[in-house]
Coordinates of C-alpha atoms and ligand atoms in Angstrom, one line a residue:
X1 CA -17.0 59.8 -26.8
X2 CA -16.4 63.0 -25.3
X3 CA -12.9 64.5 -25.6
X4 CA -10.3 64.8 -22.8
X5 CA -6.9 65.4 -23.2
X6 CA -3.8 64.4 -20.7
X7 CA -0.7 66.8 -21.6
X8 CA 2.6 64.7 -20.4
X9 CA 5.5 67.7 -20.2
X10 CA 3.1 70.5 -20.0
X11 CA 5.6 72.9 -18.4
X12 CA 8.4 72.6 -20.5
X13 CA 9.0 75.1 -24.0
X14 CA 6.0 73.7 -26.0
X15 CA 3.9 71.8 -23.7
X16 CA 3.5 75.6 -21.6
X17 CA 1.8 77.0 -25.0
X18 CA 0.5 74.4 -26.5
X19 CA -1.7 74.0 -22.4
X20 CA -3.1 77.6 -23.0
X21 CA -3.9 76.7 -26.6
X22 CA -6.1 73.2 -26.3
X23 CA -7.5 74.8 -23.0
X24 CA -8.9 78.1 -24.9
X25 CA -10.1 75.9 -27.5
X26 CA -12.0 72.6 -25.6
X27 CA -12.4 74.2 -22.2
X28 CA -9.9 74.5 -19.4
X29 CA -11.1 71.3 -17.3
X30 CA -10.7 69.1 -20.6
X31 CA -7.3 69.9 -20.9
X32 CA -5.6 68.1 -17.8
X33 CA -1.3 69.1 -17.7
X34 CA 0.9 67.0 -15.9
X35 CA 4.8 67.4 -15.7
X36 CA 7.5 66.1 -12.7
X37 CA 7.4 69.3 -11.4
X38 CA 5.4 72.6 -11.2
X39 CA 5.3 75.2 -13.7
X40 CA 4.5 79.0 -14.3
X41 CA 1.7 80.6 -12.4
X42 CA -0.3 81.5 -15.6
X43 CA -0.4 77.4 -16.2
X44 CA -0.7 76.1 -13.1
X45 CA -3.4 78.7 -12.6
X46 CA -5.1 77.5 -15.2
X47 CA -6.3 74.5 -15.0
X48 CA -6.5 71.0 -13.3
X49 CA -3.0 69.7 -12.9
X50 CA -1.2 66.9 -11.9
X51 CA 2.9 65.7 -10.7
X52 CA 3.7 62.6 -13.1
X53 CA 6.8 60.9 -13.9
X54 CA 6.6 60.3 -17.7
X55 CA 8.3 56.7 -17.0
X56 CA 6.2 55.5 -14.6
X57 CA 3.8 53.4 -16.3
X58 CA 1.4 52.8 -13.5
X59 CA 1.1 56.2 -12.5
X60 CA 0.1 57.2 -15.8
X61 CA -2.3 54.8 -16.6
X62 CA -4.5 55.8 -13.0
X63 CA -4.2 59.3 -14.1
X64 CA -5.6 58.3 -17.6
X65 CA -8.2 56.2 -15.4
X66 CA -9.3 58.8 -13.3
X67 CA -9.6 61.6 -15.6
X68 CA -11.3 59.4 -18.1
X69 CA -8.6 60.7 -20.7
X70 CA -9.1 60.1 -24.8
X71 CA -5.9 61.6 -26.3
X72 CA -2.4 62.2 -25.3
X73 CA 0.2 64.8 -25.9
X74 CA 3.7 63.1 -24.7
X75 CA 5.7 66.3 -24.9
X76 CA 8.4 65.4 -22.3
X77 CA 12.0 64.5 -23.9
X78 CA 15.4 65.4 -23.5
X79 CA 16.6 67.7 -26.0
X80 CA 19.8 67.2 -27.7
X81 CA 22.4 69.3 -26.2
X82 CA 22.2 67.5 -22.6
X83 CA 21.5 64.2 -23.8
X84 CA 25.2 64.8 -25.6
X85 CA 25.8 64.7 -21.4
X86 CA 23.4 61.9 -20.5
X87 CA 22.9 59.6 -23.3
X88 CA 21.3 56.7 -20.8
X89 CA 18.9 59.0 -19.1
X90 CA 17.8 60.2 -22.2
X91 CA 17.6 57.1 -24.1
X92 CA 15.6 55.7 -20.4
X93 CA 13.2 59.0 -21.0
X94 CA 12.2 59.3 -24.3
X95 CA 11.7 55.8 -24.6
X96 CA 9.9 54.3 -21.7
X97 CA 7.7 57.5 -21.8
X98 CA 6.9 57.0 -25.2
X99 CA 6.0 53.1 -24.9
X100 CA 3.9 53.8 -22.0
X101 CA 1.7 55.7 -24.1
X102 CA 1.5 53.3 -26.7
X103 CA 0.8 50.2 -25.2
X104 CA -1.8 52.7 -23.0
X105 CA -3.3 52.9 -26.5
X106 CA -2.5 49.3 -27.4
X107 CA -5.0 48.0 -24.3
X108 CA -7.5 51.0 -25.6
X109 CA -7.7 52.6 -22.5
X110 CA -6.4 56.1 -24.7
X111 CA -7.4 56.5 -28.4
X112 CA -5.2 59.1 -30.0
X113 CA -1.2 60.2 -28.9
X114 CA 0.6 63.2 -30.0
X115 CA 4.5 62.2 -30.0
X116 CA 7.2 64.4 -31.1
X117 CA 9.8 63.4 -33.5
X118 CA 13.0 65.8 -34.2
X119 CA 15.1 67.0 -37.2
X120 CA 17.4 64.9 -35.4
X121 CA 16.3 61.9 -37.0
X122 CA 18.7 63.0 -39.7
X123 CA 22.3 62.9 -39.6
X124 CA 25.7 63.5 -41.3
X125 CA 24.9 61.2 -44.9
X126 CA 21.4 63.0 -45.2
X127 CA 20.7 65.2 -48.0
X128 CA 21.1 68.9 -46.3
X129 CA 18.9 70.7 -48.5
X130 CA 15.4 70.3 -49.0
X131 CA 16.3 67.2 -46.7
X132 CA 12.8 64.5 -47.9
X133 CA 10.9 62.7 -46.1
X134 CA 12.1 59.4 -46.8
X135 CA 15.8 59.3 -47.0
X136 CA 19.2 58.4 -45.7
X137 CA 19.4 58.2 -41.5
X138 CA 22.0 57.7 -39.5
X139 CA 21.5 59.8 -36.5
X140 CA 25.0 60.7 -34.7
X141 CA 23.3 62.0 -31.4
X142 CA 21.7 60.3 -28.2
X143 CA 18.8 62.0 -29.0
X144 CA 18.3 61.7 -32.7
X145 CA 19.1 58.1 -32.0
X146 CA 16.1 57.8 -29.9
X147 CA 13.8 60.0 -32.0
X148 CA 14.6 57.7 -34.7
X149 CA 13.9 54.4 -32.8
X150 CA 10.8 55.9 -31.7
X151 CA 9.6 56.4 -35.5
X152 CA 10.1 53.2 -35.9
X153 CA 7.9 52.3 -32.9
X154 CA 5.3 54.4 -33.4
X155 CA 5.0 52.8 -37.1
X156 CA 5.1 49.1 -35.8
X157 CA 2.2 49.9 -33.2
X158 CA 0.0 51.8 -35.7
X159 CA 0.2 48.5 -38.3
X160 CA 0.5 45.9 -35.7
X161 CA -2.4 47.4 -33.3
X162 CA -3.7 49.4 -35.2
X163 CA -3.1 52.9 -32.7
X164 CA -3.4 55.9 -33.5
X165 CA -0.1 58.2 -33.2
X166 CA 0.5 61.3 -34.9
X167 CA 3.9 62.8 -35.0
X168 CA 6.0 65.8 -36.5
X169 CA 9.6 66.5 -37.0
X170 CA 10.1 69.7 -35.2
X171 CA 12.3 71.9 -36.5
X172 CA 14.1 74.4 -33.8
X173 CA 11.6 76.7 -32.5
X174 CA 11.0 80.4 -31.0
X175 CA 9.3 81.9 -28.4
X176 CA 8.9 84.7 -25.9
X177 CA 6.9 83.2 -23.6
X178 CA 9.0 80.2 -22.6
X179 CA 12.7 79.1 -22.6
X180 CA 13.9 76.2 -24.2
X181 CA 16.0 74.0 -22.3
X182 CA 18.8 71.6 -23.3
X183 CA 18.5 72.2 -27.5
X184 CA 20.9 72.8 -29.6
X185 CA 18.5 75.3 -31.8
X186 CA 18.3 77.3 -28.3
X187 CA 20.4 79.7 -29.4
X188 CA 17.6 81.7 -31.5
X189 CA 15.8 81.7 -28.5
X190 CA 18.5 83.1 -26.2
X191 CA 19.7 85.7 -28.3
X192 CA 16.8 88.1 -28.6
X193 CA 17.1 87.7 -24.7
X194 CA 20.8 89.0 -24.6
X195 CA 20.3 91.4 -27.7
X196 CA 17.8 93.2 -25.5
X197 CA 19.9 93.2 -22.2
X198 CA 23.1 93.7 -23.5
X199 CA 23.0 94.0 -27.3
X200 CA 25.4 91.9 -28.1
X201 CA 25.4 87.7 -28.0
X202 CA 28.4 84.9 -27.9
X203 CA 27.1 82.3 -30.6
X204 CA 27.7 78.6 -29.9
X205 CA 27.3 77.8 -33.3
X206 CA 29.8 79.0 -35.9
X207 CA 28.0 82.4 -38.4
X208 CA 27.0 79.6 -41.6
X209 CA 25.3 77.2 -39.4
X210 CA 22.3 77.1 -41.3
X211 CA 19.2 75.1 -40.0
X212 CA 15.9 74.6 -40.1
X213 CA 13.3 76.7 -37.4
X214 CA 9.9 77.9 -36.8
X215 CA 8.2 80.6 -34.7
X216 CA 6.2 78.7 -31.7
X217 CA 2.5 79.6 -33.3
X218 CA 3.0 77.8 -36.3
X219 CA 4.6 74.5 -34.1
X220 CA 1.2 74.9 -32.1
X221 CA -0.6 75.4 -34.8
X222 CA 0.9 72.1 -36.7
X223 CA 0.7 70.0 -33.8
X224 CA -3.4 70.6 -33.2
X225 CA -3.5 70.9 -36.9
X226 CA -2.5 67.2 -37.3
X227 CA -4.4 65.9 -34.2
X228 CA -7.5 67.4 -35.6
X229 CA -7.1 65.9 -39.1
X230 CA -9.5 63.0 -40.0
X231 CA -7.3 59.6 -39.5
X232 CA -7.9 58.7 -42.9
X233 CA -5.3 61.6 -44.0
X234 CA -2.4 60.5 -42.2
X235 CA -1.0 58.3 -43.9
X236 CA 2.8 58.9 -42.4
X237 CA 2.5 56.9 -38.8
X238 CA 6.5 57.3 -37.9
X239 CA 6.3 61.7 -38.2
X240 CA 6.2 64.3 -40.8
X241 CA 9.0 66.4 -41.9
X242 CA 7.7 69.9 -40.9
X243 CA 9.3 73.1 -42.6
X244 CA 8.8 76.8 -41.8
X245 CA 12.0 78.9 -42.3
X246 CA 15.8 78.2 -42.4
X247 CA 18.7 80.7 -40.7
X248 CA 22.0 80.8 -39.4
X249 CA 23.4 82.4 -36.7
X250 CA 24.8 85.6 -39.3
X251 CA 21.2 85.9 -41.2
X252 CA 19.4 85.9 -37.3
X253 CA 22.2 88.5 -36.0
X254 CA 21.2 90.5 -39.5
X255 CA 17.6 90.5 -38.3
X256 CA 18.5 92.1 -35.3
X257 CA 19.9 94.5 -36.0
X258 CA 17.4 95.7 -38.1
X259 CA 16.0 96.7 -35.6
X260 CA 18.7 96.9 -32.6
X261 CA 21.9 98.9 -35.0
X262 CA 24.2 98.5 -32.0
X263 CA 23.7 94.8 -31.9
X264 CA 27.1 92.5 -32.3
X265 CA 27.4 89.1 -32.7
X266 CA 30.4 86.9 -31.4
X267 CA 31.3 83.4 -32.2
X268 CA 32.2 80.4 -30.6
X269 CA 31.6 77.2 -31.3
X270 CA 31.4 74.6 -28.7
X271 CA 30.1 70.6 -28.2
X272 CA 27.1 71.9 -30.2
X273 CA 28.6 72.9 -33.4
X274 CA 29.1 68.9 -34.4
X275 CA 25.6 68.3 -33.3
X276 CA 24.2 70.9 -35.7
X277 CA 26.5 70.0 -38.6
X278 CA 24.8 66.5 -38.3
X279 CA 21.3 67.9 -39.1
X280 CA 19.7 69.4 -42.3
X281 CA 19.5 72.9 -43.2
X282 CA 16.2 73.1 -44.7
X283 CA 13.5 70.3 -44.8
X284 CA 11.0 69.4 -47.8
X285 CA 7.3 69.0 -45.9
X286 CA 5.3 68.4 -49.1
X287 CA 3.8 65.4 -48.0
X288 CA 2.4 67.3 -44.5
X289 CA 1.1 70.0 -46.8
X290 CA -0.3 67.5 -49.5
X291 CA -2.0 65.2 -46.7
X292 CA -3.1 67.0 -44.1
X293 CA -3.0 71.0 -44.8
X294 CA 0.1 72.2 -43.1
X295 CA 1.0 75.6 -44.1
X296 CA 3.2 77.8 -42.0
X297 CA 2.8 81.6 -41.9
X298 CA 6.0 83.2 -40.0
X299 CA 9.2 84.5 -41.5
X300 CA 12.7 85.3 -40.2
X301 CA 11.4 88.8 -40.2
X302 CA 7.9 88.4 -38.5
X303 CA 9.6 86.5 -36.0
X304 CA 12.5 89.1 -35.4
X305 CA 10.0 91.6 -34.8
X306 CA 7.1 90.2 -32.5
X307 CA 10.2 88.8 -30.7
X308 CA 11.8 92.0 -30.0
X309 CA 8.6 93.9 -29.5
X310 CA 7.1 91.1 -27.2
X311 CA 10.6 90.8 -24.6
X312 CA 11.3 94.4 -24.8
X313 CA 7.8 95.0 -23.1
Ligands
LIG401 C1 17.1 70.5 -30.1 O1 17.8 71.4 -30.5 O2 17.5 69.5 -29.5 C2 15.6 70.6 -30.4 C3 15.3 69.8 -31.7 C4 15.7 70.4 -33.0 O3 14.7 68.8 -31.6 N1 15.2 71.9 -30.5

């Protein structure tokens, strides 16, 4: 059957790249984006899009209808840092959204979802270092509490009816060409921005607040990568631990000013510092490499510089 793919969250930090990505590589009018509200030019420009409310069951099952869609990229969530502020809404959004999707695929009218999972699935009794696949969670967060519920679902509806979800941890991750909104990880986004206004950055997390990241190609190129893999070699249906690098907020100020000598870095920890003291600091992905190929290519370094280079422009 021929391939056409419905991307739920398209304008938000990953769902804007990873758009421009599965439309370059299928063809622009296979690629359908839908989000509650409108996004950039560049995405809305294009390609066919369409308003949808994630929760809204019956609204995404005619859009499936009508655009005779195969495979599903839920990419809308609340992050971490404001479901801290709306725990309900979050819980109400990354839920329903995600069981829409499965049961769409549960009454086969879809046949393969993308659903992201979080490093949030960990939490303060977790191993910190080379944090496994399988191991101690007790998420402490709103959000890490519903990534981890919706592990578990995603696992029950692959052995119970037999669907097809794929899903990756996501470390924090870093781009030029969108913003992140509402992570806790946000601040390796934002502070390239400030560097190059102002050189200089207020950190919201204390200078040793090591975690785990990864420079936006190699998230795109993970999430295709597993989407693309024969079925037979996923053999983790709740998500993969995904690794790339691991920084704090001294090593990423370091970077800079590798480049940017002026650059100063100020501390001070808010809300966000017990959120990222819950997580890991660097993750063990063997089993993504092992199974299905995963192999990241971008360091703190590479990242520093095609950052700077790309936002001074
Ligand atoms: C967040 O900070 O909430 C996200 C994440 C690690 O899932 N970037």
């Amino acid at each position: 059957m021929k391939k056409r793919i419905l991307i739920v969250g398209a304008c938000g930090q990953i769902g804007t790249e990873l758009t421009t990505e599965l439309r370059s590589r299928f063809g622009s009018h296979k690629v359908i984006a839908s989000d509650i509200r409108e996004g950039s030019e560049e995405l809305m420009r294009s390609g066919p899009f369409e308003i949808l409310d994630a929760t809204d069951y019956y609204a995404m099952e005619d859009l499936v209808m009508r655009h005779e869609i195969t495979e599903v990229y839920l990419m809308a969530a609340m992050l971490s840092a404001t479901a801290e502020k709306f725990p309900l809404k979050a819980w109400n959004l990354n839920m329903n959204s995600l069981f829409n999707v499965l049961n769409l695929a549960k009454e086969k009218k879809i046949e393969k979802i993308f659903w992201p999972s979080s490093i949030a699935v960990f939490g303060g009794t977790t191993p910190k270092k080379d944090t496994p696949q399988r191991t101690i969670m007790e998420p402490s967060t709103a959000y890490g509490i519903s990534k981890q519920t919706g592990e578990r679902w995603c696992e029950y509806y692959h052995h119970k009816y037999g669907v097809d979800v794929r899903s990756i941890r996501y470390p924090g991750l870093i781009s030029y060409k969108t913003l992140p909104g509402g992570g806790t990880t946000d601040y390796a986004v934002d502070i390239f921005h400030k560097a190059i206004k102002h050189n200089r950055y207020v950190s919201f997390l204390s200078a040793e607040t090591t975690l785990p990241m990864m420079y936006m190609d190699d998230a795109i190129k993970a999430t295709i990568g597993i989407m693309q893999a024969p079925a037979g070699q996923i053999k983790i249906r709740s998500s993969y631990n995904l690794g790339a690098i691991s920084f704090s907020p001294k090593d990423i100020s370091e970077s800079i000013q590798e480049h940017l000598p002026e650059f100063r870095m100020e501390y001070k920890p808010d809300f966000r510092q017990a959120i990222a003291d819950s997580w890991p600091q660097s993750i063990d992905d063997s089993e993504a490499r092992d199974d299905w190929g995963w192999a990241h290519e971008y360091d703190l370094e590479a990242t520093t510089r095609i950052m700077l280079e790309n936002l001074s422009n």
